[in-house]
Amino acid sequence: MSQLLIHGGRPLHGEVTIQGAKNSVLPILAATLLTAGQVEVRNCPRLRDVDASVRILRALGCEARWEGARLLVDTAGLNGCAISDILMREMRSSAIFLGAILARCGQAEMSYPGGCELGPRPIDLHLTGLRELGAEIDDSGGLLHCRAARLRGRELVLSLPSVGATENLMLAACGAEGVTTICNAAREPEIEDLQNFLNACGGKVSGAGTSTVTVEGGRQFHGCAYTVMPDRIAAATYLCAVASAGGEGFLRGAREQHLSTVTAVLREAGCDIRGTETGIACACQGRPKAVRPVRTAPYPGFPTDAQAVLMAALLRGRGTTVFEENIFENRYRHVDELTRMGADIRVAGRVAVVTGTETLHGAAVRCTDLRGGAALCVAALAAEGKTHISETGHIDRGYQDIVGDLRALGAEITRT
């Protein structure tokens, strides 16, 4: 298993181009099953989770190959509707294939998905919505046996604005008769990106970005070329890296409208942030300031995926900052590793209290999950001395080249 070695304690200066969005491309890859043709996915990040999706597509009989930063997918040869337990356990987002396979094949078989251990993340909302569309689902014995001779559009009301459930039901609704309306839908930008992809393939979907998404089913889908939106969480990570180490950086391709809650907090912490048509510029001098309580919430609230990296950026903050995690139960698994570097953090349930310390020091730490691993990198950039970060496979699930990106921003980082 590779390790990252970071020499911290020096300001950053540089420019990085933001990769395609992990949380956008995964449902788009599942959606290619609706086309029965060739799709060119541009700005597709090379991630462990993308590789897992490619393996699922190939196991179903589809073709997928890389050409530079483009992934070419041809689903005309689809010859299966079952996904093995081994493939399902590789990532949480594998559940998104359920709606697409049902829409294309009328049946599907898979186990429950895996992914980072962030606490219970049931797919009950996915299954309830699919049943309301007409699917018969037997989930006994840890396997999902699904059949849907005919899906029928109707109004679906989600009890929570779940991103995964919204996406899964959008895909299934594309294969249903009539119109499906998803109420209390998730509003994340990645939902809008999925809508744009479906429409580029001949679908008729509207309302993404609002709490009501409408899908007209039964349309003929075709292949297309589509460019994935930039990854807002990767952008948030690198903004927090500059805030942590100090200095300045430019994030080419980043869209501030997708990051307004994050940039607002960083401005409060003393960073100078400017959004432009081509990206986001960030400059931070000296230690950051503590900020008002940060509470994670569904979009457009503060993203749970940015909580860990912001916490890392404020470890040297002047004063005390309170974090409240309202999405996942186990989102503070990185805290013990940060304390090895001298951080002062107290956790009680969903609340973490960060008291800024003047100096952090390098240490041997390990990644606990995807965003927690990124947080260790952010903290290491501000720490005096060397930080060894192990179990970096978690980071590779969501960052195409975190070493190259941080080097582009001026960090001294190597993979060993």
mmCIF file of C-alpha atoms in Angstrom:
data_model
loop_
_atom_site.group_PDB
_atom_site.id
_atom_site.type_symbol
_atom_site.label_atom_id
_atom_site.label_comp_id
_atom_site.label_asym_id
_atom_site.label_seq_id
_atom_site.Cartn_x
_atom_site.Cartn_y
_atom_site.Cartn_z
ATOM 1 C CA MET A 1 0.000 0.000 0.000
ATOM 2 C CA SER A 2 1.436 3.397 -0.985
ATOM 3 C CA GLN A 3 2.053 6.259 1.411
ATOM 4 C CA LEU A 4 2.131 10.023 1.030
ATOM 5 C CA LEU A 5 4.994 12.054 2.452
ATOM 6 C CA ILE A 6 4.306 15.755 2.951
ATOM 7 C CA HIS A 7 6.854 18.358 4.069
ATOM 8 C CA GLY A 8 4.691 21.090 5.570
ATOM 9 C CA GLY A 9 5.085 24.503 7.089
ATOM 10 C CA ARG A 10 5.509 26.501 3.889
ATOM 11 C CA PRO A 11 3.001 28.656 1.957
ATOM 12 C CA LEU A 12 1.474 27.483 -1.319
ATOM 13 C CA HIS A 13 1.639 29.247 -4.655
ATOM 14 C CA GLY A 14 0.358 27.878 -7.946
ATOM 15 C CA GLU A 15 -2.527 26.825 -10.153
ATOM 16 C CA VAL A 16 -4.441 23.557 -10.509
ATOM 17 C CA THR A 17 -7.131 22.420 -12.940
ATOM 18 C CA ILE A 18 -10.100 20.839 -11.175
ATOM 19 C CA GLN A 19 -10.955 17.272 -12.215
ATOM 20 C CA GLY A 20 -14.361 16.057 -13.319
ATOM 21 C CA ALA A 21 -16.818 15.470 -10.495
ATOM 22 C CA LYS A 22 -16.741 12.031 -8.877
ATOM 23 C CA ASN A 23 -20.288 12.376 -7.564
ATOM 24 C CA SER A 24 -21.503 13.348 -11.019
ATOM 25 C CA VAL A 25 -19.749 10.837 -13.251
ATOM 26 C CA LEU A 26 -20.818 7.753 -11.267
ATOM 27 C CA PRO A 27 -24.584 8.172 -11.907
ATOM 28 C CA ILE A 28 -23.804 9.237 -15.481
ATOM 29 C CA LEU A 29 -21.954 5.966 -16.055
ATOM 30 C CA ALA A 30 -24.972 4.074 -14.728
ATOM 31 C CA ALA A 31 -27.203 6.159 -17.007
ATOM 32 C CA THR A 32 -25.271 5.028 -20.090
ATOM 33 C CA LEU A 33 -27.196 1.743 -19.753
ATOM 34 C CA LEU A 34 -30.318 3.588 -20.927
ATOM 35 C CA THR A 35 -28.804 4.476 -24.300
ATOM 36 C CA ALA A 36 -28.024 1.063 -25.859
ATOM 37 C CA GLY A 37 -25.356 2.932 -27.792
ATOM 38 C CA GLN A 38 -21.990 4.672 -27.487
ATOM 39 C CA VAL A 39 -21.382 7.518 -25.071
ATOM 40 C CA GLU A 40 -18.266 9.654 -24.868
ATOM 41 C CA VAL A 41 -17.779 10.868 -21.300
ATOM 42 C CA ARG A 42 -15.412 13.827 -21.382
ATOM 43 C CA ASN A 43 -13.484 15.216 -18.407
ATOM 44 C CA CYS A 44 -13.948 11.815 -16.792
ATOM 45 C CA PRO A 45 -11.733 11.502 -13.696
ATOM 46 C CA ARG A 46 -9.614 8.370 -13.335
ATOM 47 C CA LEU A 47 -10.640 7.234 -9.878
ATOM 48 C CA ARG A 48 -10.937 3.935 -8.060
ATOM 49 C CA ASP A 49 -14.717 4.395 -7.948
ATOM 50 C CA VAL A 50 -14.820 5.077 -11.697
ATOM 51 C CA ASP A 51 -12.776 1.928 -12.258
ATOM 52 C CA ALA A 52 -15.326 0.028 -10.148
ATOM 53 C CA SER A 53 -18.163 1.382 -12.308
ATOM 54 C CA VAL A 54 -16.294 0.359 -15.459
ATOM 55 C CA ARG A 55 -15.886 -3.164 -14.101
ATOM 56 C CA ILE A 56 -19.632 -3.319 -13.437
ATOM 57 C CA LEU A 57 -20.413 -2.176 -16.985
ATOM 58 C CA ARG A 58 -18.042 -4.736 -18.461
ATOM 59 C CA ALA A 59 -19.474 -7.498 -16.264
ATOM 60 C CA LEU A 60 -22.899 -6.652 -17.731
ATOM 61 C CA GLY A 61 -21.550 -7.136 -21.264
ATOM 62 C CA CYS A 62 -20.831 -3.497 -22.113
ATOM 63 C CA GLU A 63 -17.634 -2.087 -23.580
ATOM 64 C CA ALA A 64 -15.617 0.689 -21.963
ATOM 65 C CA ARG A 65 -12.195 2.042 -22.847
ATOM 66 C CA TRP A 66 -10.114 5.114 -22.088
ATOM 67 C CA GLU A 67 -8.846 7.608 -24.644
ATOM 68 C CA GLY A 68 -6.934 10.206 -22.682
ATOM 69 C CA ALA A 69 -9.368 12.036 -20.396
ATOM 70 C CA ARG A 70 -12.330 10.545 -22.272
ATOM 71 C CA LEU A 71 -14.097 7.336 -21.360
ATOM 72 C CA LEU A 72 -15.899 5.675 -24.264
ATOM 73 C CA VAL A 73 -18.797 3.448 -23.187
ATOM 74 C CA ASP A 74 -20.879 1.261 -25.512
ATOM 75 C CA THR A 75 -23.829 -0.472 -23.843
ATOM 76 C CA ALA A 76 -25.338 -2.039 -26.971
ATOM 77 C CA GLY A 77 -23.976 -5.445 -25.952
ATOM 78 C CA LEU A 78 -25.654 -5.519 -22.526
ATOM 79 C CA ASN A 79 -26.317 -9.194 -21.811
ATOM 80 C CA GLY A 80 -26.857 -9.397 -18.061
ATOM 81 C CA CYS A 81 -28.849 -7.823 -15.258
ATOM 82 C CA ALA A 82 -26.959 -9.127 -12.198
ATOM 83 C CA ILE A 83 -24.025 -7.505 -10.391
ATOM 84 C CA SER A 84 -21.800 -9.710 -8.247
ATOM 85 C CA ASP A 85 -21.361 -9.175 -4.526
ATOM 86 C CA ILE A 86 -17.646 -8.501 -5.029
ATOM 87 C CA LEU A 87 -18.330 -5.597 -7.401
ATOM 88 C CA MET A 88 -21.146 -4.181 -5.273
ATOM 89 C CA ARG A 89 -18.958 -4.048 -2.176
ATOM 90 C CA GLU A 90 -16.351 -1.837 -3.827
ATOM 91 C CA MET A 91 -18.325 1.410 -3.532
ATOM 92 C CA ARG A 92 -21.488 2.845 -2.087
ATOM 93 C CA SER A 93 -22.582 4.379 -5.387
ATOM 94 C CA SER A 94 -22.968 0.956 -6.992
ATOM 95 C CA ALA A 95 -26.614 1.097 -5.869
ATOM 96 C CA ILE A 96 -27.240 3.656 -8.609
ATOM 97 C CA PHE A 97 -27.119 0.878 -11.214
ATOM 98 C CA LEU A 98 -30.368 -0.584 -9.866
ATOM 99 C CA GLY A 99 -32.687 2.005 -11.413
ATOM 100 C CA ALA A 100 -30.900 1.990 -14.765
ATOM 101 C CA ILE A 101 -30.859 -1.810 -15.080
ATOM 102 C CA LEU A 102 -34.547 -2.023 -14.177
ATOM 103 C CA ALA A 103 -35.398 0.608 -16.776
ATOM 104 C CA ARG A 104 -33.388 -1.201 -19.474
ATOM 105 C CA CYS A 105 -33.989 -4.878 -18.624
ATOM 106 C CA GLY A 106 -37.106 -5.046 -16.459
ATOM 107 C CA GLN A 107 -35.207 -7.005 -13.816
ATOM 108 C CA ALA A 108 -32.071 -6.720 -11.702
ATOM 109 C CA GLU A 109 -30.169 -8.682 -9.095
ATOM 110 C CA MET A 110 -27.476 -7.356 -6.755
ATOM 111 C CA SER A 111 -26.342 -7.281 -3.142
ATOM 112 C CA TYR A 112 -26.296 -4.247 -0.894
ATOM 113 C CA PRO A 113 -23.467 -1.808 -1.727
ATOM 114 C CA GLY A 114 -20.259 -1.119 0.191
ATOM 115 C CA GLY A 115 -18.136 2.044 0.486
ATOM 116 C CA CYS A 116 -16.659 4.174 3.286
ATOM 117 C CA GLU A 117 -17.798 3.251 6.797
ATOM 118 C CA LEU A 118 -19.538 6.508 7.678
ATOM 119 C CA GLY A 119 -22.453 4.986 9.560
ATOM 120 C CA PRO A 120 -25.818 3.657 8.385
ATOM 121 C CA ARG A 121 -26.710 4.764 4.853
ATOM 122 C CA PRO A 122 -29.736 2.645 4.028
ATOM 123 C CA ILE A 123 -31.147 2.500 0.515
ATOM 124 C CA ASP A 124 -34.698 2.200 1.823
ATOM 125 C CA LEU A 125 -35.739 5.391 0.004
ATOM 126 C CA HIS A 126 -34.442 3.932 -3.273
ATOM 127 C CA LEU A 127 -36.392 0.697 -2.804
ATOM 128 C CA THR A 128 -39.597 2.410 -1.636
ATOM 129 C CA GLY A 129 -39.616 4.680 -4.679
ATOM 130 C CA LEU A 130 -38.914 1.831 -7.089
ATOM 131 C CA ARG A 131 -41.758 -0.182 -5.570
ATOM 132 C CA GLU A 132 -44.092 2.778 -6.042
ATOM 133 C CA LEU A 133 -43.097 2.841 -9.708
ATOM 134 C CA GLY A 134 -44.199 -0.792 -9.972
ATOM 135 C CA ALA A 135 -41.092 -2.841 -9.191
ATOM 136 C CA GLU A 136 -41.354 -6.023 -7.173
ATOM 137 C CA ILE A 137 -38.360 -6.290 -4.850
ATOM 138 C CA ASP A 138 -37.363 -9.195 -2.641
ATOM 139 C CA ASP A 139 -34.565 -8.047 -0.322
ATOM 140 C CA SER A 140 -34.329 -11.124 1.886
ATOM 141 C CA GLY A 141 -30.992 -12.810 2.510
ATOM 142 C CA GLY A 142 -28.925 -9.690 1.799
ATOM 143 C CA LEU A 143 -29.699 -9.802 -1.934
ATOM 144 C CA LEU A 144 -31.981 -7.597 -4.010
ATOM 145 C CA HIS A 145 -34.110 -9.514 -6.517
ATOM 146 C CA CYS A 146 -36.039 -6.945 -8.555
ATOM 147 C CA ARG A 147 -38.589 -7.390 -11.315
ATOM 148 C CA ALA A 148 -40.559 -4.774 -13.176
ATOM 149 C CA ALA A 149 -42.469 -6.008 -16.195
ATOM 150 C CA ARG A 150 -43.882 -2.504 -16.474
ATOM 151 C CA LEU A 151 -42.895 0.663 -14.620
ATOM 152 C CA ARG A 152 -45.515 3.396 -14.417
ATOM 153 C CA GLY A 153 -44.810 7.046 -13.747
ATOM 154 C CA ARG A 154 -46.397 8.691 -10.725
ATOM 155 C CA GLU A 155 -45.713 11.245 -7.998
ATOM 156 C CA LEU A 156 -43.010 10.162 -5.571
ATOM 157 C CA VAL A 157 -42.425 11.979 -2.293
ATOM 158 C CA LEU A 158 -39.068 11.431 -0.591
ATOM 159 C CA SER A 159 -39.050 11.672 3.198
ATOM 160 C CA LEU A 160 -35.489 13.026 2.935
ATOM 161 C CA PRO A 161 -33.767 14.787 0.008
ATOM 162 C CA SER A 162 -31.467 11.831 -0.656
ATOM 163 C CA VAL A 163 -29.019 12.338 -3.532
ATOM 164 C CA GLY A 164 -28.736 8.638 -4.334
ATOM 165 C CA ALA A 165 -32.477 8.019 -4.182
ATOM 166 C CA THR A 166 -33.195 11.042 -6.383
ATOM 167 C CA GLU A 167 -30.710 9.827 -9.000
ATOM 168 C CA ASN A 168 -31.869 6.201 -8.904
ATOM 169 C CA LEU A 169 -35.502 7.179 -9.309
ATOM 170 C CA MET A 170 -34.675 9.575 -12.162
ATOM 171 C CA LEU A 171 -33.015 6.689 -14.023
ATOM 172 C CA ALA A 172 -35.831 4.241 -13.359
ATOM 173 C CA ALA A 173 -38.431 6.850 -14.334
ATOM 174 C CA CYS A 174 -36.815 7.177 -17.764
ATOM 175 C CA GLY A 175 -38.022 3.645 -18.457
ATOM 176 C CA ALA A 176 -41.495 4.117 -16.980
ATOM 177 C CA GLU A 177 -44.713 4.839 -18.837
ATOM 178 C CA GLY A 178 -45.962 8.371 -18.373
ATOM 179 C CA VAL A 179 -44.645 11.169 -16.187
ATOM 180 C CA THR A 180 -42.872 10.776 -12.842
ATOM 181 C CA THR A 181 -42.603 13.659 -10.403
ATOM 182 C CA ILE A 182 -40.046 13.382 -7.595
ATOM 183 C CA CYS A 183 -40.937 15.685 -4.710
ATOM 184 C CA ASN A 184 -38.486 16.731 -1.984
ATOM 185 C CA ALA A 185 -35.723 15.791 -4.415
ATOM 186 C CA ALA A 186 -32.075 16.483 -3.650
ATOM 187 C CA ARG A 187 -30.897 19.777 -5.140
ATOM 188 C CA GLU A 188 -27.157 19.156 -5.529
ATOM 189 C CA PRO A 189 -25.430 20.384 -8.727
ATOM 190 C CA GLU A 190 -24.641 16.764 -9.567
ATOM 191 C CA ILE A 191 -28.391 16.113 -9.921
ATOM 192 C CA GLU A 192 -28.547 18.859 -12.540
ATOM 193 C CA ASP A 193 -25.525 17.365 -14.312
ATOM 194 C CA LEU A 194 -27.304 14.004 -14.503
ATOM 195 C CA GLN A 195 -30.402 15.731 -15.875
ATOM 196 C CA ASN A 196 -28.313 17.459 -18.543
ATOM 197 C CA PHE A 197 -26.742 14.152 -19.557
ATOM 198 C CA LEU A 198 -30.111 12.394 -19.788
ATOM 199 C CA ASN A 199 -31.489 15.195 -21.941
ATOM 200 C CA ALA A 200 -28.402 15.094 -24.170
ATOM 201 C CA CYS A 201 -29.241 11.413 -24.755
ATOM 202 C CA GLY A 202 -32.839 12.163 -25.763
ATOM 203 C CA GLY A 203 -34.537 12.208 -22.372
ATOM 204 C CA LYS A 204 -36.959 14.823 -21.125
ATOM 205 C CA VAL A 205 -36.118 15.721 -17.537
ATOM 206 C CA SER A 206 -36.699 19.064 -15.853
ATOM 207 C CA GLY A 207 -36.530 20.673 -12.424
ATOM 208 C CA ALA A 208 -33.102 19.434 -11.297
ATOM 209 C CA GLY A 209 -31.608 21.940 -8.877
ATOM 210 C CA THR A 210 -35.041 22.452 -7.309
ATOM 211 C CA SER A 211 -36.973 20.231 -4.917
ATOM 212 C CA THR A 212 -39.224 18.896 -7.711
ATOM 213 C CA VAL A 213 -37.837 16.859 -10.602
ATOM 214 C CA THR A 214 -40.078 15.760 -13.465
ATOM 215 C CA VAL A 215 -39.234 12.881 -15.812
ATOM 216 C CA GLU A 216 -41.177 12.030 -18.973
ATOM 217 C CA GLY A 217 -40.685 8.305 -19.449
ATOM 218 C CA GLY A 218 -40.744 6.072 -22.492
ATOM 219 C CA ARG A 219 -38.508 8.218 -24.679
ATOM 220 C CA GLN A 220 -35.946 6.771 -27.088
ATOM 221 C CA PHE A 221 -32.411 7.250 -25.800
ATOM 222 C CA HIS A 222 -29.271 7.510 -27.931
ATOM 223 C CA GLY A 223 -25.570 7.997 -27.413
ATOM 224 C CA CYS A 224 -23.904 11.385 -27.049
ATOM 225 C CA ALA A 225 -20.709 13.191 -26.071
ATOM 226 C CA TYR A 226 -20.955 14.828 -22.663
ATOM 227 C CA THR A 227 -18.534 16.815 -20.485
ATOM 228 C CA VAL A 228 -18.739 16.170 -16.742
ATOM 229 C CA MET A 229 -18.932 19.204 -14.445
ATOM 230 C CA PRO A 230 -15.881 20.115 -12.289
ATOM 231 C CA ASP A 231 -15.648 18.468 -8.867
ATOM 232 C CA ARG A 232 -16.816 20.955 -6.242
ATOM 233 C CA ILE A 233 -15.474 18.854 -3.353
ATOM 234 C CA ALA A 234 -12.012 18.623 -4.916
ATOM 235 C CA ALA A 235 -12.174 22.399 -5.354
ATOM 236 C CA ALA A 236 -13.198 22.818 -1.705
ATOM 237 C CA THR A 237 -10.263 20.612 -0.701
ATOM 238 C CA TYR A 238 -7.727 22.757 -2.505
ATOM 239 C CA LEU A 239 -9.249 25.990 -1.223
ATOM 240 C CA CYS A 240 -8.876 24.573 2.288
ATOM 241 C CA ALA A 241 -5.296 23.557 1.470
ATOM 242 C CA VAL A 242 -4.434 27.180 0.692
ATOM 243 C CA ALA A 243 -6.278 28.348 3.820
ATOM 244 C CA SER A 244 -4.330 25.835 5.910
ATOM 245 C CA ALA A 245 -0.822 26.467 4.579
ATOM 246 C CA GLY A 246 -1.267 30.101 3.574
ATOM 247 C CA GLY A 247 -0.222 31.629 0.260
ATOM 248 C CA GLU A 248 -2.301 31.825 -2.874
ATOM 249 C CA GLY A 249 -3.687 29.565 -5.567
ATOM 250 C CA PHE A 250 -5.944 29.519 -8.596
ATOM 251 C CA LEU A 251 -8.413 26.676 -9.180
ATOM 252 C CA ARG A 252 -9.026 26.562 -12.916
ATOM 253 C CA GLY A 253 -12.505 25.370 -13.844
ATOM 254 C CA ALA A 254 -13.946 25.582 -10.321
ATOM 255 C CA ARG A 255 -17.403 27.159 -10.099
ATOM 256 C CA GLU A 256 -18.022 29.327 -7.061
ATOM 257 C CA GLN A 257 -21.801 29.060 -7.424
ATOM 258 C CA HIS A 258 -21.424 25.393 -6.462
ATOM 259 C CA LEU A 259 -19.270 26.294 -3.435
ATOM 260 C CA SER A 260 -20.892 29.393 -1.993
ATOM 261 C CA THR A 261 -21.282 28.000 1.539
ATOM 262 C CA VAL A 262 -17.648 26.890 1.609
ATOM 263 C CA THR A 263 -16.243 30.131 0.231
ATOM 264 C CA ALA A 264 -18.409 32.126 2.659
ATOM 265 C CA VAL A 265 -16.851 30.299 5.620
ATOM 266 C CA LEU A 266 -13.324 30.719 4.264
ATOM 267 C CA ARG A 267 -13.890 34.435 3.734
ATOM 268 C CA GLU A 268 -15.049 34.646 7.349
ATOM 269 C CA ALA A 269 -11.798 32.904 8.302
ATOM 270 C CA GLY A 270 -9.846 35.710 6.613
ATOM 271 C CA CYS A 271 -9.213 34.350 3.115
ATOM 272 C CA ASP A 272 -9.469 36.554 0.042
ATOM 273 C CA ILE A 273 -11.519 34.558 -2.492
ATOM 274 C CA ARG A 274 -12.557 35.745 -5.942
ATOM 275 C CA GLY A 275 -14.719 33.794 -8.340
ATOM 276 C CA THR A 276 -14.126 34.405 -12.047
ATOM 277 C CA GLU A 277 -15.455 32.981 -15.298
ATOM 278 C CA THR A 278 -12.474 30.631 -15.501
ATOM 279 C CA GLY A 279 -12.114 29.538 -11.879
ATOM 280 C CA ILE A 280 -11.570 30.630 -8.285
ATOM 281 C CA ALA A 281 -8.608 32.580 -6.891
ATOM 282 C CA CYS A 282 -7.772 32.205 -3.207
ATOM 283 C CA ALA A 283 -5.206 34.018 -1.048
ATOM 284 C CA CYS A 284 -4.669 33.522 2.690
ATOM 285 C CA GLN A 285 -2.073 35.229 4.847
ATOM 286 C CA GLY A 286 -1.183 34.213 8.401
ATOM 287 C CA ARG A 287 -3.254 32.016 10.670
ATOM 288 C CA PRO A 288 -6.972 31.811 9.815
ATOM 289 C CA LYS A 289 -9.637 33.062 12.209
ATOM 290 C CA ALA A 290 -12.207 30.890 13.938
ATOM 291 C CA VAL A 291 -15.679 31.061 12.389
ATOM 292 C CA ARG A 292 -19.280 30.762 13.466
ATOM 293 C CA PRO A 293 -20.659 27.212 13.948
ATOM 294 C CA VAL A 294 -20.505 25.092 10.800
ATOM 295 C CA ARG A 295 -23.509 22.800 10.377
ATOM 296 C CA THR A 296 -23.647 20.307 7.521
ATOM 297 C CA ALA A 297 -26.928 20.071 5.635
ATOM 298 C CA PRO A 298 -28.310 18.982 2.268
ATOM 299 C CA TYR A 299 -27.516 21.332 -0.615
ATOM 300 C CA PRO A 300 -27.532 24.325 -0.653
ATOM 301 C CA GLY A 301 -26.340 23.924 2.942
ATOM 302 C CA PHE A 302 -22.744 23.242 3.915
ATOM 303 C CA PRO A 303 -21.663 19.948 2.279
ATOM 304 C CA THR A 304 -20.794 17.054 4.571
ATOM 305 C CA ASP A 305 -18.043 16.074 2.121
ATOM 306 C CA ALA A 306 -16.254 19.384 2.849
ATOM 307 C CA GLN A 307 -16.558 19.197 6.629
ATOM 308 C CA ALA A 308 -13.315 17.297 7.252
ATOM 309 C CA VAL A 309 -11.126 19.444 4.987
ATOM 310 C CA LEU A 310 -12.507 22.667 6.473
ATOM 311 C CA MET A 311 -11.858 21.334 9.961
ATOM 312 C CA ALA A 312 -8.264 20.633 8.947
ATOM 313 C CA ALA A 313 -7.896 24.165 7.570
ATOM 314 C CA LEU A 314 -9.038 25.679 10.890
ATOM 315 C CA LEU A 315 -6.817 23.614 13.203
ATOM 316 C CA ARG A 316 -4.520 26.643 13.533
ATOM 317 C CA GLY A 317 -7.399 29.097 13.661
ATOM 318 C CA ARG A 318 -7.362 31.938 16.157
ATOM 319 C CA GLY A 319 -10.169 30.942 18.512
ATOM 320 C CA THR A 320 -12.666 28.091 18.637
ATOM 321 C CA THR A 321 -14.921 26.720 15.897
ATOM 322 C CA VAL A 322 -17.850 24.351 16.451
ATOM 323 C CA PHE A 323 -18.807 21.749 13.831
ATOM 324 C CA GLU A 324 -22.148 19.944 13.780
ATOM 325 C CA GLU A 325 -22.432 16.912 11.483
ATOM 326 C CA ASN A 326 -26.054 16.299 10.495
ATOM 327 C CA ILE A 327 -25.680 13.877 7.569
ATOM 328 C CA PHE A 328 -23.508 10.908 8.620
ATOM 329 C CA GLU A 329 -22.956 9.491 12.102
ATOM 330 C CA ASN A 330 -19.294 8.521 11.771
ATOM 331 C CA ARG A 331 -17.926 11.547 9.954
ATOM 332 C CA TYR A 332 -15.363 12.363 12.658
ATOM 333 C CA ARG A 333 -13.177 9.282 12.213
ATOM 334 C CA HIS A 334 -10.322 11.520 11.079
ATOM 335 C CA VAL A 335 -10.223 13.412 14.388
ATOM 336 C CA ASP A 336 -7.959 10.942 16.219
ATOM 337 C CA GLU A 337 -5.443 11.166 13.389
ATOM 338 C CA LEU A 338 -5.497 14.970 13.402
ATOM 339 C CA THR A 339 -4.816 15.011 17.154
ATOM 340 C CA ARG A 340 -1.604 13.067 16.462
ATOM 341 C CA MET A 341 -0.474 16.205 14.671
ATOM 342 C CA GLY A 342 -1.198 18.417 17.674
ATOM 343 C CA ALA A 343 -4.781 19.407 16.916
ATOM 344 C CA ASP A 344 -7.078 20.295 19.826
ATOM 345 C CA ILE A 345 -10.452 18.705 18.997
ATOM 346 C CA ARG A 346 -13.187 17.490 21.354
ATOM 347 C CA VAL A 347 -16.049 15.378 20.019
ATOM 348 C CA ALA A 348 -19.430 14.763 21.646
ATOM 349 C CA GLY A 349 -21.907 12.948 19.436
ATOM 350 C CA ARG A 350 -22.522 14.983 16.313
ATOM 351 C CA VAL A 351 -20.571 17.998 17.589
ATOM 352 C CA ALA A 352 -16.822 18.630 17.306
ATOM 353 C CA VAL A 353 -15.173 21.622 18.986
ATOM 354 C CA VAL A 354 -11.913 22.767 17.399
ATOM 355 C CA THR A 355 -9.692 25.062 19.438
ATOM 356 C CA GLY A 356 -7.001 26.565 17.296
ATOM 357 C CA THR A 357 -3.386 25.863 18.132
ATOM 358 C CA GLU A 358 -0.452 27.944 16.961
ATOM 359 C CA THR A 359 1.635 25.013 15.735
ATOM 360 C CA LEU A 360 0.956 21.607 14.217
ATOM 361 C CA HIS A 361 3.683 19.005 13.852
ATOM 362 C CA GLY A 362 4.233 16.218 11.366
ATOM 363 C CA ALA A 363 3.309 12.680 12.394
ATOM 364 C CA ALA A 364 2.592 9.199 11.079
ATOM 365 C CA VAL A 365 -1.166 9.054 10.385
ATOM 366 C CA ARG A 366 -3.529 6.858 8.389
ATOM 367 C CA CYS A 367 -6.540 7.560 6.194
ATOM 368 C CA THR A 368 -9.836 6.477 7.719
ATOM 369 C CA ASP A 369 -12.053 7.341 4.740
ATOM 370 C CA LEU A 370 -12.019 9.363 1.531
ATOM 371 C CA ARG A 371 -12.583 12.898 2.835
ATOM 372 C CA GLY A 372 -10.826 12.195 6.122
ATOM 373 C CA GLY A 373 -7.743 11.247 4.119
ATOM 374 C CA ALA A 374 -7.920 14.522 2.198
ATOM 375 C CA ALA A 375 -8.196 16.346 5.531
ATOM 376 C CA LEU A 376 -4.917 14.794 6.675
ATOM 377 C CA CYS A 377 -3.239 16.197 3.551
ATOM 378 C CA VAL A 378 -4.683 19.649 4.246
ATOM 379 C CA ALA A 379 -3.476 19.591 7.852
ATOM 380 C CA ALA A 380 -0.038 18.235 6.882
ATOM 381 C CA LEU A 381 0.568 21.236 4.624
ATOM 382 C CA ALA A 382 0.464 23.512 7.682
ATOM 383 C CA ALA A 383 2.383 21.186 10.018
ATOM 384 C CA GLU A 384 6.052 21.654 10.793
ATOM 385 C CA GLY A 385 8.197 18.761 9.599
ATOM 386 C CA LYS A 386 7.199 15.595 7.766
ATOM 387 C CA THR A 387 3.850 13.818 7.779
ATOM 388 C CA HIS A 388 3.546 10.205 6.617
ATOM 389 C CA ILE A 389 0.017 9.323 5.483
ATOM 390 C CA SER A 390 -0.782 5.629 5.014
ATOM 391 C CA GLU A 391 -3.779 3.704 3.612
ATOM 392 C CA THR A 392 -4.092 6.241 0.803
ATOM 393 C CA GLY A 393 -6.360 3.989 -1.263
ATOM 394 C CA HIS A 394 -9.258 5.843 0.341
ATOM 395 C CA ILE A 395 -8.033 9.128 -1.171
ATOM 396 C CA ASP A 396 -7.668 7.559 -4.614
ATOM 397 C CA ARG A 397 -11.407 6.800 -4.611
ATOM 398 C CA GLY A 398 -12.163 10.490 -5.080
ATOM 399 C CA TYR A 399 -9.013 12.355 -6.165
ATOM 400 C CA GLN A 400 -7.528 11.599 -9.571
ATOM 401 C CA ASP A 401 -4.034 12.855 -8.719
ATOM 402 C CA ILE A 402 -3.879 14.547 -5.337
ATOM 403 C CA VAL A 403 -0.072 14.435 -5.423
ATOM 404 C CA GLY A 404 0.132 16.180 -8.791
ATOM 405 C CA ASP A 405 -2.572 18.682 -7.870
ATOM 406 C CA LEU A 406 -0.928 19.713 -4.585
ATOM 407 C CA ARG A 407 2.467 19.918 -6.292
ATOM 408 C CA ALA A 408 0.896 22.256 -8.872
ATOM 409 C CA LEU A 409 -0.121 24.445 -5.939
ATOM 410 C CA GLY A 410 3.445 24.431 -4.632
ATOM 411 C CA ALA A 411 3.293 21.705 -2.008
ATOM 412 C CA GLU A 412 6.223 19.368 -1.312
ATOM 413 C CA ILE A 413 4.535 15.985 -1.510
ATOM 414 C CA THR A 414 5.607 12.579 -2.781
ATOM 415 C CA ARG A 415 4.056 9.123 -3.030
ATOM 416 C CA THR A 416 6.218 6.250 -1.834
#
